[in-house]
PDB file of C-alpha atoms in Angstrom:
ATOM      1  CA  MET A 235      84.923  73.583  86.245  1.00  0.00           C
ATOM      2  CA  LYS A 236      83.651  77.010  86.659  1.00  0.00           C
ATOM      3  CA  LYS A 237      82.416  76.273  90.206  1.00  0.00           C
ATOM      4  CA  SER A 238      85.887  74.919  91.119  1.00  0.00           C
ATOM      5  CA  ILE A 239      87.584  78.305  89.903  1.00  0.00           C
ATOM      6  CA  LEU A 240      85.122  80.248  91.902  1.00  0.00           C
ATOM      7  CA  ALA A 241      85.702  78.045  95.012  1.00  0.00           C
ATOM      8  CA  ILE A 242      89.527  78.353  94.702  1.00  0.00           C
ATOM      9  CA  ALA A 243      89.325  82.111  94.138  1.00  0.00           C
ATOM     10  CA  ALA A 244      86.978  82.355  97.164  1.00  0.00           C
ATOM     11  CA  LEU A 245      89.376  80.304  99.200  1.00  0.00           C
ATOM     12  CA  ALA A 246      92.409  82.535  98.147  1.00  0.00           C
ATOM     13  CA  LEU A 247      90.476  85.809  99.136  1.00  0.00           C
ATOM     14  CA  MET A 248      89.780  84.381 102.393  1.00  0.00           C
ATOM     15  CA  ALA A 249      93.257  83.354 103.065  1.00  0.00           C
ATOM     16  CA  TRP A 250      94.522  86.555 102.053  1.00  0.00           C
ATOM     17  CA  GLY A 251      91.898  88.598 104.122  1.00  0.00           C
ATOM     18  CA  CYS A 252      92.776  86.750 107.252  1.00  0.00           C
ATOM     19  CA  SER A 253      96.571  87.060 106.931  1.00  0.00           C
ATOM     20  CA  SER A 254      98.324  88.228 110.120  1.00  0.00           C
ATOM     21  CA  ASP A 255     100.757  90.166 107.825  1.00  0.00           C
ATOM     22  CA  ASP A 256      97.920  92.370 106.360  1.00  0.00           C
ATOM     23  CA  LEU A 257      98.283  95.822 107.504  1.00  0.00           C
ATOM     24  CA  SER A 258      95.160  97.291 106.214  1.00  0.00           C
ATOM     25  CA  GLY A 259      91.359  96.928 106.944  1.00  0.00           C
ATOM     26  CA  PRO A 260      89.783  96.094 110.373  1.00  0.00           C
ATOM     27  CA  ALA A 261      92.532  93.431 111.002  1.00  0.00           C
ATOM     28  CA  GLY A 262      95.309  95.895 110.975  1.00  0.00           C
ATOM     29  CA  ILE A 263      96.583  99.437 110.710  1.00  0.00           C
ATOM     30  CA  PRO A 264      96.965 100.936 107.200  1.00  0.00           C
ATOM     31  CA  GLU A 265     100.428 101.651 106.025  1.00  0.00           C
ATOM     32  CA  GLY A 266     101.134 105.069 105.485  1.00  0.00           C
ATOM     33  CA  THR A 267     103.779 107.114 103.458  1.00  0.00           C
ATOM     34  CA  ASP A 268     105.553 109.141 106.219  1.00  0.00           C
ATOM     35  CA  ALA A 269     109.478 109.430 105.802  1.00  0.00           C
ATOM     36  CA  ARG A 270     111.472 108.767 109.075  1.00  0.00           C
ATOM     37  CA  PRO A 271     111.672 111.889 110.949  1.00  0.00           C
ATOM     38  CA  THR A 272     114.884 113.497 111.769  1.00  0.00           C
ATOM     39  CA  TRP A 273     113.975 114.425 115.241  1.00  0.00           C
ATOM     40  CA  GLN A 274     116.993 115.516 117.068  1.00  0.00           C
ATOM     41  CA  VAL A 275     117.775 115.154 120.965  1.00  0.00           C
ATOM     42  CA  PRO A 276     117.621 118.568 122.385  1.00  0.00           C
ATOM     43  CA  ASN A 277     120.523 120.218 124.338  1.00  0.00           C
ATOM     44  CA  PHE A 278     119.171 119.724 127.971  1.00  0.00           C
ATOM     45  CA  ASP A 279     121.411 122.324 129.137  1.00  0.00           C
ATOM     46  CA  LEU A 280     118.876 124.836 127.805  1.00  0.00           C
ATOM     47  CA  TYR A 281     116.246 123.610 130.228  1.00  0.00           C
ATOM     48  CA  GLU A 282     115.947 124.274 133.998  1.00  0.00           C
ATOM     49  CA  GLN A 283     114.053 121.021 134.370  1.00  0.00           C
ATOM     50  CA  THR A 284     113.797 117.499 132.970  1.00  0.00           C
ATOM     51  CA  MET A 285     111.529 114.642 133.072  1.00  0.00           C
ATOM     52  CA  SER A 286     112.440 111.064 132.642  1.00  0.00           C
ATOM     53  CA  VAL A 287     110.039 108.304 131.628  1.00  0.00           C
ATOM     54  CA  GLU A 288     109.993 104.814 130.298  1.00  0.00           C
ATOM     55  CA  VAL A 289     107.424 104.814 127.627  1.00  0.00           C
ATOM     56  CA  LEU A 290     105.862 101.534 126.784  1.00  0.00           C
ATOM     57  CA  LEU A 291     104.263 100.873 123.299  1.00  0.00           C
ATOM     58  CA  GLN A 292     100.538 100.120 123.549  1.00  0.00           C
ATOM     59  CA  ASP A 293      99.523  96.584 122.544  1.00  0.00           C
ATOM     60  CA  THR A 294      97.901  97.854 119.227  1.00  0.00           C
ATOM     61  CA  LEU A 295     101.042  99.130 117.851  1.00  0.00           C
ATOM     62  CA  ALA A 296     103.580  96.597 119.466  1.00  0.00           C
ATOM     63  CA  LYS A 297     103.084  94.158 116.590  1.00  0.00           C
ATOM     64  CA  TYR A 298     104.335  96.548 114.040  1.00  0.00           C
ATOM     65  CA  ALA A 299     107.314  97.772 116.262  1.00  0.00           C
ATOM     66  CA  SER A 300     111.069  97.544 115.567  1.00  0.00           C
ATOM     67  CA  GLU A 301     114.381  98.952 116.420  1.00  0.00           C
ATOM     68  CA  GLN A 302     113.999 101.558 113.690  1.00  0.00           C
ATOM     69  CA  ASP A 303     111.027 103.057 115.625  1.00  0.00           C
ATOM     70  CA  ILE A 304     111.505 106.444 117.273  1.00  0.00           C
ATOM     71  CA  ILE A 305     109.410 108.682 119.599  1.00  0.00           C
ATOM     72  CA  ALA A 306     109.444 112.390 120.123  1.00  0.00           C
ATOM     73  CA  ALA A 307     108.052 114.571 123.003  1.00  0.00           C
ATOM     74  CA  THR A 308     107.143 118.097 121.935  1.00  0.00           C
ATOM     75  CA  ILE A 309     106.150 121.313 124.057  1.00  0.00           C
ATOM     76  CA  ASN A 310     104.568 124.132 121.747  1.00  0.00           C
ATOM     77  CA  ASN A 311     105.684 121.995 118.626  1.00  0.00           C
ATOM     78  CA  GLU A 312     109.373 122.168 119.728  1.00  0.00           C
ATOM     79  CA  VAL A 313     111.053 118.761 120.053  1.00  0.00           C
ATOM     80  CA  ARG A 314     111.928 118.410 123.695  1.00  0.00           C
ATOM     81  CA  GLY A 315     113.060 114.762 123.954  1.00  0.00           C
ATOM     82  CA  VAL A 316     113.652 111.805 121.494  1.00  0.00           C
ATOM     83  CA  ALA A 317     114.137 108.095 122.090  1.00  0.00           C
ATOM     84  CA  THR A 318     114.257 104.972 119.895  1.00  0.00           C
ATOM     85  CA  ALA A 319     112.774 101.805 120.678  1.00  0.00           C
ATOM     86  CA  GLN A 320     114.253  98.976 122.694  1.00  0.00           C
ATOM     87  CA  LEU A 321     112.708  95.396 123.225  1.00  0.00           C
ATOM     88  CA  VAL A 322     112.974  94.789 126.839  1.00  0.00           C
ATOM     89  CA  ASP A 323     111.382  91.599 128.398  1.00  0.00           C
ATOM     90  CA  ASP A 324     109.397  91.124 124.959  1.00  0.00           C
ATOM     91  CA  GLN A 325     107.969  94.638 125.480  1.00  0.00           C
ATOM     92  CA  TRP A 326     108.876  97.647 123.337  1.00  0.00           C
ATOM     93  CA  GLN A 327     109.769 100.604 125.318  1.00  0.00           C
ATOM     94  CA  PHE A 328     111.190 104.134 124.959  1.00  0.00           C
ATOM     95  CA  SER A 329     113.820 105.895 127.467  1.00  0.00           C
ATOM     96  CA  LEU A 330     112.675 109.401 127.133  1.00  0.00           C
ATOM     97  CA  ILE A 331     113.874 112.336 128.778  1.00  0.00           C
ATOM     98  CA  VAL A 332     111.977 115.557 128.221  1.00  0.00           C
ATOM     99  CA  GLY A 333     113.156 119.166 128.788  1.00  0.00           C
ATOM    100  CA  SER A 334     111.482 122.104 129.989  1.00  0.00           C
ATOM    101  CA  ASN A 335     111.797 125.564 131.735  1.00  0.00           C
ATOM    102  CA  GLU A 336     108.296 125.427 133.508  1.00  0.00           C
ATOM    103  CA  SER A 337     106.161 122.863 134.971  1.00  0.00           C
ATOM    104  CA  GLY A 338     102.440 122.294 134.054  1.00  0.00           C
ATOM    105  CA  VAL A 339     103.073 122.617 130.443  1.00  0.00           C
ATOM    106  CA  ASN A 340     101.348 120.402 127.700  1.00  0.00           C
ATOM    107  CA  VAL A 341     103.549 117.758 126.160  1.00  0.00           C
ATOM    108  CA  GLY A 342     102.615 116.145 123.102  1.00  0.00           C
ATOM    109  CA  LEU A 343     103.948 112.566 121.925  1.00  0.00           C
ATOM    110  CA  SER A 344     104.734 111.429 118.386  1.00  0.00           C
ATOM    111  CA  TYR A 345     105.763 108.039 117.497  1.00  0.00           C
ATOM    112  CA  TYR A 346     106.989 106.806 114.135  1.00  0.00           C
ATOM    113  CA  CYS A 347     106.660 103.280 113.238  1.00  0.00           C
ATOM    114  CA  ASP A 348     108.862 102.310 110.631  1.00  0.00           C
ATOM    115  CA  LYS A 349     107.220  99.077 109.284  1.00  0.00           C
ATOM    116  CA  LEU A 350     104.073 101.255 108.881  1.00  0.00           C
ATOM    117  CA  HIS A 351     105.723 104.175 107.644  1.00  0.00           C
ATOM    118  CA  ARG A 352     103.429 106.369 109.658  1.00  0.00           C
ATOM    119  CA  ILE A 353     103.695 108.923 112.637  1.00  0.00           C
ATOM    120  CA  PHE A 354     101.085 108.720 115.181  1.00  0.00           C
ATOM    121  CA  THR A 355     100.555 111.858 117.529  1.00  0.00           C
ATOM    122  CA  THR A 356      98.891 112.049 120.815  1.00  0.00           C
ATOM    123  CA  SER A 357      98.172 114.780 123.487  1.00  0.00           C
ATOM    124  CA  TRP A 358     100.288 113.186 126.033  1.00  0.00           C
ATOM    125  CA  THR A 359     100.766 114.729 129.683  1.00  0.00           C
ATOM    126  CA  THR A 360     101.668 117.861 131.320  1.00  0.00           C
ATOM    127  CA  PHE A 361     105.497 118.493 132.183  1.00  0.00           C
ATOM    128  CA  ASP A 362     106.392 117.338 135.670  1.00  0.00           C
ATOM    129  CA  ALA A 363     109.859 116.911 136.885  1.00  0.00           C
ATOM    130  CA  ASN A 364     108.802 115.121 139.559  1.00  0.00           C
ATOM    131  CA  THR A 365     107.136 112.300 137.601  1.00  0.00           C
ATOM    132  CA  ALA A 366     108.430 108.933 138.396  1.00  0.00           C
ATOM    133  CA  PRO A 367     110.393 107.139 135.551  1.00  0.00           C
ATOM    134  CA  MET A 368     108.188 104.007 135.548  1.00  0.00           C
ATOM    135  CA  GLY A 369     104.773 103.335 136.375  1.00  0.00           C
ATOM    136  CA  THR A 370     101.272 101.983 135.162  1.00  0.00           C
ATOM    137  CA  ASP A 371      99.126 104.824 134.312  1.00  0.00           C
ATOM    138  CA  GLY A 372      98.415 106.445 130.899  1.00  0.00           C
ATOM    139  CA  ILE A 373     101.705 108.471 130.715  1.00  0.00           C
ATOM    140  CA  TYR A 374     103.487 105.205 130.665  1.00  0.00           C
ATOM    141  CA  LYS A 375     101.639 103.532 127.866  1.00  0.00           C
ATOM    142  CA  PRO A 376     100.047 106.367 125.713  1.00  0.00           C
ATOM    143  CA  GLN A 377      97.227 105.580 123.496  1.00  0.00           C
ATOM    144  CA  PHE A 378      98.238 106.770 119.766  1.00  0.00           C
ATOM    145  CA  ILE A 379      95.314 104.596 118.467  1.00  0.00           C
ATOM    146  CA  LYS A 380      91.880 105.026 120.276  1.00  0.00           C
ATOM    147  CA  LYS A 381      89.920 101.790 120.319  1.00  0.00           C
TER     148      LYS A 381
END
C-alpha cells in the first residue's frame, strides 16, 4: 500500500512538472508581480522625426502573449512610442511609432506580458527615421530573453 501511494505521488509530480501551463522553472518563464504599466502614446508633434516599425514578439514569449500586452520604446528613459499586441497570421506583433528630435540615439524597448505580470526590457536599436517598417533583422524581433 505504501509503495502504491508513493508511485501515485511520483506520477502526480511528474505530470505537474511537465504541464505546458507551468510558468516556472526550466520549462517556462517565472511569473512576476509587475502591474500593467500606464505608458501613454506621446504627442508626435513634439518630435521632428518618427520611425515606424512592426515589432514581432520573440518565440520564447509568444506562447504567453495576449491582446492585453503592451510595448514601449524609450529614449533617455522617456517613453517615445507605445503599441498594443495584435495577433496577425498567428504571430504577435506591435505596430510601433517612435518619435525623436535626433538620429542615432539609443532606443530601449520594454514589453509588458499580462499573463506573466512581468515587464521585460532590452537595449533595442538606434533611432533612424529611414528604417523600413518591416524586415527580418534583430530590430523587428527583439530578444527580451537571452537563450
